[in-house]
């Protein structure tokens, strides 16, 4: 067991499993070995197998608080929230002073979209274990789900301390929003394209604070952001960083400039580069003048670990939105583009070959009447441009979309379509399809 524990601590889960299985062949009645095997299965992304191992351990009498919370964690991964919650509550009952079990309870509640209760659990976890590396982060996300921006953004900063944002040598001191006349501020890229676009709302306000601003961002966004003239220099992510007096991570800026919900206007701040519009306009002119030109995106980045939870198939999009009076244009990029070729959907005009970067995508979005999509970066782009966008959400959704709203305080031109319950895509698609049919009949333009 000690050797397996050491391998587990080193992240060698398969090797640890290779030690535990022969041990169980000799001692099949050892509940602690079954628990350990369950941990290795869970670490390797096999939660259903982990559940079987944990339940075997329970049947053998190894009913420790740690085993109950392990079982609760695995059931949470399987989206069996009620059963998972019962397990986490049992772990807390058995070990009420253990902060880690309160944290696991909070995670299960948050995954069940019960964020107010999750905040209470994370509060308890932090009282018992103030140094817990993730409790502040997850509490912050639940607070942001609940539209509590002041507390949520304060907790959100812990990502810079607990390793969620990989540490690297940075020039200057961390900027706190103060004026910086005669000084240089370096803005640092983090997270994905959508996060950069969301945070870019604050860039126009930096000029009033004086000094020089250097922006690091993803290369595909540079042709879109550079013509806006908000910063003095843009460097691609991964390039050597210049010297600076101050630095700030991009996703910290909204919390500095708009720390309360009532401070958000939702007004657009981006525009498509004029030079990109004529060619894109010509590509869209193939649609009949009377048809509604609708762009679609059915999947975000397949590299995102939870993309499958928020993505749909092209087939489901076609069933909902391939309507008379509508011309669909695909804005989809990446591996899901293959679905378009496989479907042989000749009525869809594929714009992907013409989308070299986000400036091209911005030009396409600006020329469309509406974009309908699942959660990914193009939603932030359309919202930042002030173009109508209907966002189809899974449950739980990203914290940016908060709870129970059909609109977004971040983007005035956005309309949110939410499920009644987890996995209820039929309701989401049905609602959006009905809204699109009404729009076509009225011959109007989409709004939020």
CSV table of N, CA, C and O in Angstrom, one decimal, residues 70-119:
chain,number,residue,atom,x,y,z
A,70,UNK,N,-15.2,10.2,-1.4
A,70,UNK,CA,-14.8,9.6,-2.7
A,70,UNK,C,-15.9,9.2,-3.5
A,70,UNK,O,-16.0,9.5,-4.7
A,71,UNK,N,-16.9,8.5,-2.9
A,71,UNK,CA,-18.0,8.0,-3.6
A,71,UNK,C,-18.9,9.2,-4.1
A,71,UNK,O,-19.3,9.2,-5.3
A,72,UNK,N,-19.0,10.2,-3.3
A,72,UNK,CA,-19.7,11.4,-3.7
A,72,UNK,C,-19.1,12.1,-4.8
A,72,UNK,O,-19.8,12.5,-5.8
A,73,UNK,N,-17.8,12.1,-4.8
A,73,UNK,CA,-17.1,12.8,-6.0
A,73,UNK,C,-17.3,12.1,-7.3
A,73,UNK,O,-17.5,12.7,-8.3
A,74,UNK,N,-17.2,10.7,-7.2
A,74,UNK,CA,-17.4,9.9,-8.4
A,74,UNK,C,-18.8,10.1,-9.0
A,74,UNK,O,-19.0,10.2,-10.2
A,75,UNK,N,-19.8,10.1,-8.1
A,75,UNK,CA,-21.2,10.2,-8.5
A,75,UNK,C,-21.4,11.6,-9.1
A,75,UNK,O,-22.2,11.8,-10.0
A,76,UNK,N,-20.7,12.6,-8.5
A,76,UNK,CA,-20.8,13.9,-9.1
A,76,UNK,C,-20.4,13.9,-10.5
A,76,UNK,O,-21.0,14.6,-11.4
A,77,UNK,N,-19.2,13.3,-10.8
A,77,UNK,CA,-18.7,13.2,-12.2
A,77,UNK,C,-19.8,12.5,-13.1
A,77,UNK,O,-19.9,12.8,-14.3
A,78,UNK,N,-20.5,11.6,-12.5
A,78,UNK,CA,-21.5,10.9,-13.3
A,78,UNK,C,-22.9,11.6,-13.4
A,78,UNK,O,-23.8,11.1,-13.9
A,79,UNK,N,-22.9,12.9,-12.8
A,79,UNK,CA,-24.1,13.7,-12.8
A,79,UNK,C,-25.2,13.1,-12.0
A,79,UNK,O,-26.4,13.4,-12.2
A,80,UNK,N,-24.9,12.3,-11.0
A,80,UNK,CA,-26.0,11.7,-10.2
A,80,UNK,C,-25.9,12.5,-8.9
A,80,UNK,O,-25.5,12.1,-7.8
A,81,UNK,N,-26.5,13.7,-9.0
A,81,UNK,CA,-26.3,14.7,-8.0
A,81,UNK,C,-27.0,14.4,-6.6
A,81,UNK,O,-26.4,14.7,-5.6
A,82,UNK,N,-28.2,13.9,-6.6
A,82,UNK,CA,-28.9,13.6,-5.4
A,82,UNK,C,-28.1,12.6,-4.6
A,82,UNK,O,-27.9,12.7,-3.4
A,83,UNK,N,-27.7,11.5,-5.2
A,83,UNK,CA,-27.0,10.4,-4.5
A,83,UNK,C,-25.6,10.9,-4.1
A,83,UNK,O,-25.2,10.6,-3.0
A,84,UNK,N,-25.0,11.7,-4.9
A,84,UNK,CA,-23.7,12.3,-4.6
A,84,UNK,C,-23.8,13.2,-3.3
A,84,UNK,O,-23.0,13.1,-2.4
A,85,UNK,N,-24.9,14.0,-3.3
A,85,UNK,CA,-25.1,14.9,-2.2
A,85,UNK,C,-25.3,14.1,-0.9
A,85,UNK,O,-24.7,14.4,0.2
A,86,UNK,N,-26.0,13.0,-0.9
A,86,UNK,CA,-26.2,12.2,0.2
A,86,UNK,C,-24.9,11.6,0.8
A,86,UNK,O,-24.6,11.5,2.0
A,87,UNK,N,-24.0,11.2,-0.2
A,87,UNK,CA,-22.7,10.7,0.2
A,87,UNK,C,-21.8,11.8,0.9
A,87,UNK,O,-21.2,11.6,1.9
A,88,UNK,N,-21.9,13.0,0.3
A,88,UNK,CA,-21.1,14.1,0.8
A,88,UNK,C,-21.6,14.5,2.2
A,88,UNK,O,-20.8,14.8,3.1
A,89,UNK,N,-22.9,14.5,2.4
A,89,UNK,CA,-23.4,14.8,3.7
A,89,UNK,C,-23.0,13.8,4.7
A,89,UNK,O,-22.8,14.1,5.9
A,90,UNK,N,-23.0,12.5,4.4
A,90,UNK,CA,-22.5,11.5,5.3
A,90,UNK,C,-21.1,11.7,5.7
A,90,UNK,O,-20.7,11.5,6.8
A,91,UNK,N,-20.2,12.1,4.7
A,91,UNK,CA,-18.8,12.4,5.0
A,91,UNK,C,-18.7,13.5,6.0
A,91,UNK,O,-17.9,13.4,7.0
A,92,UNK,N,-19.5,14.6,5.8
A,92,UNK,CA,-19.4,15.7,6.7
A,92,UNK,C,-19.9,15.3,8.1
A,92,UNK,O,-19.4,15.7,9.1
A,93,UNK,N,-21.0,14.5,8.1
A,93,UNK,CA,-21.5,14.0,9.4
A,93,UNK,C,-20.4,13.2,10.2
A,93,UNK,O,-20.3,13.4,11.4
A,94,UNK,N,-19.7,12.4,9.5
A,94,UNK,CA,-18.6,11.6,10.2
A,94,UNK,C,-17.4,12.4,10.5
A,94,UNK,O,-16.7,12.0,11.5
A,95,UNK,N,-17.1,13.4,9.8
A,95,UNK,CA,-15.9,14.2,10.1
A,95,UNK,C,-16.3,15.7,9.9
A,95,UNK,O,-15.8,16.4,9.0
A,96,UNK,N,-17.0,16.3,10.9
A,96,UNK,CA,-17.5,17.6,10.7
A,96,UNK,C,-16.4,18.7,10.7
A,96,UNK,O,-16.7,19.8,10.3
A,97,UNK,N,-15.2,18.4,11.2
A,97,UNK,CA,-14.2,19.4,11.3
A,97,UNK,C,-13.2,19.3,10.1
A,97,UNK,O,-12.1,20.0,10.2
A,98,UNK,N,-13.5,18.5,9.2
A,98,UNK,CA,-12.6,18.3,8.0
A,98,UNK,C,-13.0,19.2,6.9
A,98,UNK,O,-14.0,19.0,6.2
A,99,UNK,N,-12.2,20.2,6.6
A,99,UNK,CA,-12.5,21.2,5.6
A,99,UNK,C,-12.6,20.6,4.2
A,99,UNK,O,-13.4,21.1,3.4
A,100,UNK,N,-11.8,19.6,3.9
A,100,UNK,CA,-11.8,19.0,2.5
A,100,UNK,C,-13.2,18.4,2.2
A,100,UNK,O,-13.6,18.5,1.1
A,101,UNK,N,-13.8,17.8,3.2
A,101,UNK,CA,-15.1,17.2,3.0
A,101,UNK,C,-16.2,18.3,2.7
A,101,UNK,O,-17.1,18.1,2.0
A,102,UNK,N,-16.1,19.4,3.4
A,102,UNK,CA,-17.0,20.6,3.2
A,102,UNK,C,-16.8,21.1,1.8
A,102,UNK,O,-17.7,21.5,1.1
A,103,UNK,N,-15.5,21.1,1.3
A,103,UNK,CA,-15.2,21.6,0.0
A,103,UNK,C,-15.9,20.6,-1.0
A,103,UNK,O,-16.5,21.1,-2.0
A,104,UNK,N,-15.7,19.3,-0.9
A,104,UNK,CA,-16.3,18.4,-1.8
A,104,UNK,C,-17.8,18.5,-1.8
A,104,UNK,O,-18.5,18.4,-2.9
A,105,UNK,N,-18.4,18.8,-0.7
A,105,UNK,CA,-19.9,19.1,-0.6
A,105,UNK,C,-20.2,20.3,-1.5
A,105,UNK,O,-21.2,20.3,-2.2
A,106,UNK,N,-19.4,21.3,-1.4
A,106,UNK,CA,-19.6,22.5,-2.2
A,106,UNK,C,-19.5,22.2,-3.7
A,106,UNK,O,-20.3,22.7,-4.5
A,107,UNK,N,-18.6,21.4,-4.1
A,107,UNK,CA,-18.4,21.1,-5.5
A,107,UNK,C,-19.7,20.3,-6.0
A,107,UNK,O,-20.2,20.6,-7.1
A,108,UNK,N,-20.2,19.4,-5.2
A,108,UNK,CA,-21.4,18.6,-5.6
A,108,UNK,C,-22.6,19.6,-5.7
A,108,UNK,O,-23.3,19.5,-6.7
A,109,UNK,N,-22.7,20.5,-4.8
A,109,UNK,CA,-23.8,21.5,-4.9
A,109,UNK,C,-23.7,22.4,-6.1
A,109,UNK,O,-24.7,22.7,-6.8
A,110,UNK,N,-22.5,22.9,-6.3
A,110,UNK,CA,-22.2,23.7,-7.5
A,110,UNK,C,-22.5,23.0,-8.8
A,110,UNK,O,-23.1,23.6,-9.7
A,111,UNK,N,-22.1,21.8,-8.9
A,111,UNK,CA,-22.4,21.0,-10.1
A,111,UNK,C,-23.9,20.8,-10.3
A,111,UNK,O,-24.3,20.6,-11.5
A,112,UNK,N,-24.6,20.8,-9.2
A,112,UNK,CA,-26.1,20.6,-9.3
A,112,UNK,C,-26.8,22.0,-9.5
A,112,UNK,O,-28.0,22.0,-9.5
A,113,UNK,N,-26.0,23.0,-9.7
A,113,UNK,CA,-26.5,24.4,-9.9
A,113,UNK,C,-27.2,25.0,-8.7
A,113,UNK,O,-28.0,25.8,-8.7
A,114,UNK,N,-26.7,24.5,-7.5
A,114,UNK,CA,-27.3,25.0,-6.2
A,114,UNK,C,-26.2,25.9,-5.6
A,114,UNK,O,-25.6,25.5,-4.6
A,115,UNK,N,-26.0,27.0,-6.2
A,115,UNK,CA,-24.8,27.8,-5.9
A,115,UNK,C,-24.9,28.6,-4.5
A,115,UNK,O,-23.8,28.7,-3.9
A,116,UNK,N,-26.1,29.0,-4.1
A,116,UNK,CA,-26.2,29.6,-2.8
A,116,UNK,C,-25.7,28.6,-1.7
A,116,UNK,O,-25.0,29.0,-0.8
A,117,UNK,N,-26.2,27.4,-1.8
A,117,UNK,CA,-25.8,26.4,-0.8
A,117,UNK,C,-24.3,26.0,-1.0
A,117,UNK,O,-23.6,25.8,0.0
A,118,UNK,N,-23.8,26.0,-2.2
A,118,UNK,CA,-22.4,25.8,-2.4
A,118,UNK,C,-21.5,26.8,-1.7
A,118,UNK,O,-20.5,26.5,-1.1
A,119,UNK,N,-21.9,28.1,-1.8
A,119,UNK,CA,-21.2,29.1,-1.1
A,119,UNK,C,-21.1,28.9,0.4
A,119,UNK,O,-20.0,29.0,1.0
